mmCIF file of C-alpha atoms in Angstrom:
data_model
loop_
_atom_site.group_PDB
_atom_site.id
_atom_site.type_symbol
_atom_site.label_atom_id
_atom_site.label_comp_id
_atom_site.label_asym_id
_atom_site.label_seq_id
_atom_site.Cartn_x
_atom_site.Cartn_y
_atom_site.Cartn_z
ATOM 1 C CA ILE A 28 -0.821 -12.193 -32.163
ATOM 2 C CA PRO A 29 2.449 -13.972 -32.909
ATOM 3 C CA ASP A 30 4.730 -12.091 -30.493
ATOM 4 C CA ALA A 31 2.281 -11.977 -27.571
ATOM 5 C CA LYS A 32 3.518 -13.339 -24.262
ATOM 6 C CA ALA A 33 1.616 -13.781 -21.019
ATOM 7 C CA ILE A 34 2.284 -12.945 -17.412
ATOM 8 C CA ILE A 35 -0.250 -14.810 -15.304
ATOM 9 C CA VAL A 36 -1.308 -13.022 -12.110
ATOM 10 C CA ALA A 37 -2.876 -15.064 -9.318
ATOM 11 C CA THR A 38 -4.135 -14.530 -5.831
ATOM 12 C CA PRO A 39 -3.456 -17.275 -3.302
ATOM 13 C CA GLN A 40 -7.072 -18.404 -2.819
ATOM 14 C CA GLU A 41 -7.958 -21.809 -4.284
ATOM 15 C CA LEU A 42 -10.931 -20.508 -6.289
ATOM 16 C CA ALA A 43 -8.713 -17.933 -8.006
ATOM 17 C CA LEU A 44 -6.023 -20.547 -8.636
ATOM 18 C CA ALA A 45 -8.567 -22.744 -10.439
ATOM 19 C CA ASP A 46 -9.122 -19.882 -12.910
ATOM 20 C CA VAL A 47 -5.370 -19.393 -13.209
ATOM 21 C CA ARG A 48 -4.925 -23.046 -14.165
ATOM 22 C CA LYS A 49 -7.506 -22.510 -16.936
ATOM 23 C CA SER A 50 -5.605 -19.435 -18.149
ATOM 24 C CA ILE A 51 -2.354 -21.393 -18.245
ATOM 25 C CA SER A 52 -4.059 -24.211 -20.180
ATOM 26 C CA PHE A 53 -5.458 -21.676 -22.652
ATOM 27 C CA CYS A 54 -2.052 -20.086 -23.220
ATOM 28 C CA LYS A 55 -0.495 -23.477 -23.816
ATOM 29 C CA HIS A 56 -3.355 -24.476 -26.148
ATOM 30 C CA VAL A 57 -2.864 -21.399 -28.347
ATOM 31 C CA GLN A 58 0.932 -21.746 -28.053
ATOM 32 C CA MET A 59 1.386 -18.405 -26.310
ATOM 33 C CA ASP A 60 4.630 -18.151 -24.378
ATOM 34 C CA ILE A 61 4.123 -17.692 -20.652
ATOM 35 C CA ILE A 62 6.771 -15.469 -19.097
ATOM 36 C CA GLY A 63 5.709 -16.607 -15.655
ATOM 37 C CA LEU A 64 3.281 -16.349 -12.775
ATOM 38 C CA VAL A 65 3.027 -13.634 -10.104
ATOM 39 C CA GLU A 66 1.208 -14.195 -6.813
ATOM 40 C CA ASN A 67 -0.582 -10.918 -6.026
ATOM 41 C CA MET A 68 -2.119 -10.099 -2.624
ATOM 42 C CA SER A 69 0.351 -12.496 -1.049
ATOM 43 C CA GLY A 70 0.226 -11.319 2.525
ATOM 44 C CA PHE A 71 -0.602 -7.928 3.999
ATOM 45 C CA ILE A 72 1.941 -5.402 5.203
ATOM 46 C CA CYS A 73 0.693 -3.953 8.498
ATOM 47 C CA PRO A 74 0.725 -0.134 8.300
ATOM 48 C CA HIS A 75 1.531 0.090 12.031
ATOM 49 C CA CYS A 76 4.413 -2.338 12.501
ATOM 50 C CA GLY A 77 5.487 -3.125 8.912
ATOM 51 C CA LYS A 78 5.207 -6.864 9.520
ATOM 52 C CA GLN A 79 3.832 -9.019 6.711
ATOM 53 C CA ILE A 80 0.791 -11.086 7.712
ATOM 54 C CA ASP A 81 -0.669 -13.904 5.600
ATOM 55 C CA ILE A 82 -4.387 -13.107 5.425
ATOM 56 C CA PHE A 83 -4.965 -15.685 2.701
ATOM 57 C CA LYS A 84 -3.256 -18.988 2.164
ATOM 58 C CA SER A 85 0.268 -18.459 0.897
ATOM 59 C CA GLY A 86 2.318 -20.379 -1.616
ATOM 60 C CA GLY A 87 -0.536 -21.353 -3.916
ATOM 61 C CA GLY A 88 0.847 -19.315 -6.789
ATOM 62 C CA LYS A 89 4.273 -20.887 -6.553
ATOM 63 C CA GLN A 90 2.821 -24.378 -6.293
ATOM 64 C CA THR A 91 0.547 -23.749 -9.287
ATOM 65 C CA ALA A 92 3.490 -22.461 -11.334
ATOM 66 C CA GLU A 93 5.587 -25.500 -10.451
ATOM 67 C CA LEU A 94 2.800 -27.957 -11.320
ATOM 68 C CA ALA A 95 2.168 -26.171 -14.632
ATOM 69 C CA ARG A 96 5.902 -25.939 -15.343
ATOM 70 C CA VAL A 97 5.914 -22.178 -15.753
ATOM 71 C CA PRO A 98 8.385 -19.838 -14.045
ATOM 72 C CA PHE A 99 7.345 -18.370 -10.712
ATOM 73 C CA LEU A 100 8.219 -14.670 -10.834
ATOM 74 C CA GLY A 101 7.486 -13.679 -7.243
ATOM 75 C CA ARG A 102 4.941 -12.438 -4.721
ATOM 76 C CA LEU A 103 3.416 -8.991 -4.189
ATOM 77 C CA PRO A 104 1.903 -8.195 -0.787
ATOM 78 C CA VAL A 105 -1.109 -5.997 -0.137
ATOM 79 C CA ASP A 106 0.223 -2.653 1.068
ATOM 80 C CA LEU A 107 -2.154 0.200 1.881
ATOM 81 C CA SER A 108 0.625 2.729 1.237
ATOM 82 C CA VAL A 109 0.826 1.553 -2.381
ATOM 83 C CA VAL A 110 -2.951 1.844 -2.764
ATOM 84 C CA GLU A 111 -2.908 5.380 -1.351
ATOM 85 C CA ALA A 112 0.027 6.419 -3.538
ATOM 86 C CA GLY A 113 -1.786 5.118 -6.615
ATOM 87 C CA ASP A 114 -5.027 6.874 -5.689
ATOM 88 C CA GLU A 115 -3.145 10.145 -5.163
ATOM 89 C CA GLY A 116 -1.169 9.886 -8.418
ATOM 90 C CA ARG A 117 2.143 9.391 -6.573
ATOM 91 C CA LEU A 118 2.880 5.781 -7.514
ATOM 92 C CA LEU A 119 6.004 6.520 -9.557
ATOM 93 C CA GLU A 120 7.359 8.607 -6.691
ATOM 94 C CA TYR A 121 6.490 5.853 -4.203
ATOM 95 C CA MET A 122 8.303 3.225 -6.270
ATOM 96 C CA GLN A 123 11.562 5.197 -5.914
ATOM 97 C CA ASN A 124 11.888 4.098 -2.260
ATOM 98 C CA LYS A 125 14.153 1.096 -2.782
ATOM 99 C CA ASP A 126 14.041 0.220 0.951
ATOM 100 C CA ASP A 127 10.267 -0.372 0.901
ATOM 101 C CA PRO A 128 9.296 -4.091 1.090
ATOM 102 C CA TYR A 129 6.692 -3.731 -1.682
ATOM 103 C CA VAL A 130 9.147 -1.954 -3.967
ATOM 104 C CA LYS A 131 11.751 -4.661 -3.293
ATOM 105 C CA ALA A 132 9.224 -7.377 -4.188
ATOM 106 C CA PHE A 133 8.166 -5.515 -7.348
ATOM 107 C CA ASP A 134 11.770 -4.931 -8.423
ATOM 108 C CA LYS A 135 12.549 -8.626 -7.932
ATOM 109 C CA ILE A 136 9.601 -9.575 -10.141
ATOM 110 C CA ALA A 137 10.688 -7.078 -12.810
ATOM 111 C CA LYS A 138 14.199 -8.549 -12.736
ATOM 112 C CA ASN A 139 12.776 -12.062 -13.069
ATOM 113 C CA VAL A 140 10.623 -10.981 -16.036
ATOM 114 C CA LEU A 141 13.675 -9.546 -17.806
ATOM 115 C CA GLU A 142 15.646 -12.745 -17.158
ATOM 116 C CA GLU A 143 12.820 -14.898 -18.537
ATOM 117 C CA LEU A 144 12.536 -12.717 -21.655
ATOM 118 C CA GLN A 145 16.275 -13.031 -22.257
ATOM 119 C CA ASN A 146 16.025 -16.821 -21.926
ATOM 120 C CA GLN A 147 13.165 -17.188 -24.427
#
């Protein structure tokens, strides 16, 4: 598909990052443009205090992106409120709360994707 572009999504665990490196190599082998890499499940937002806690290693996605020379688009934390909103069909409504840490992280990634697309 000539106009296909990839966004690589990783979790911070080393085993997952090994698969991500293979995906990046594949994209480069078939000459598919890589918009960038997102680190998903990067920390956990506590539903009681709102503090972000690293339950896995952090920074592996960014390091992998840098080593592979692909743009790092950002990190998305695990947030039970997002899971519940999705399960209840309220995700679009949830994403309207621009003060929410998850929404801020998602919006930053979306902005970075748009910037990368404009630069390609």
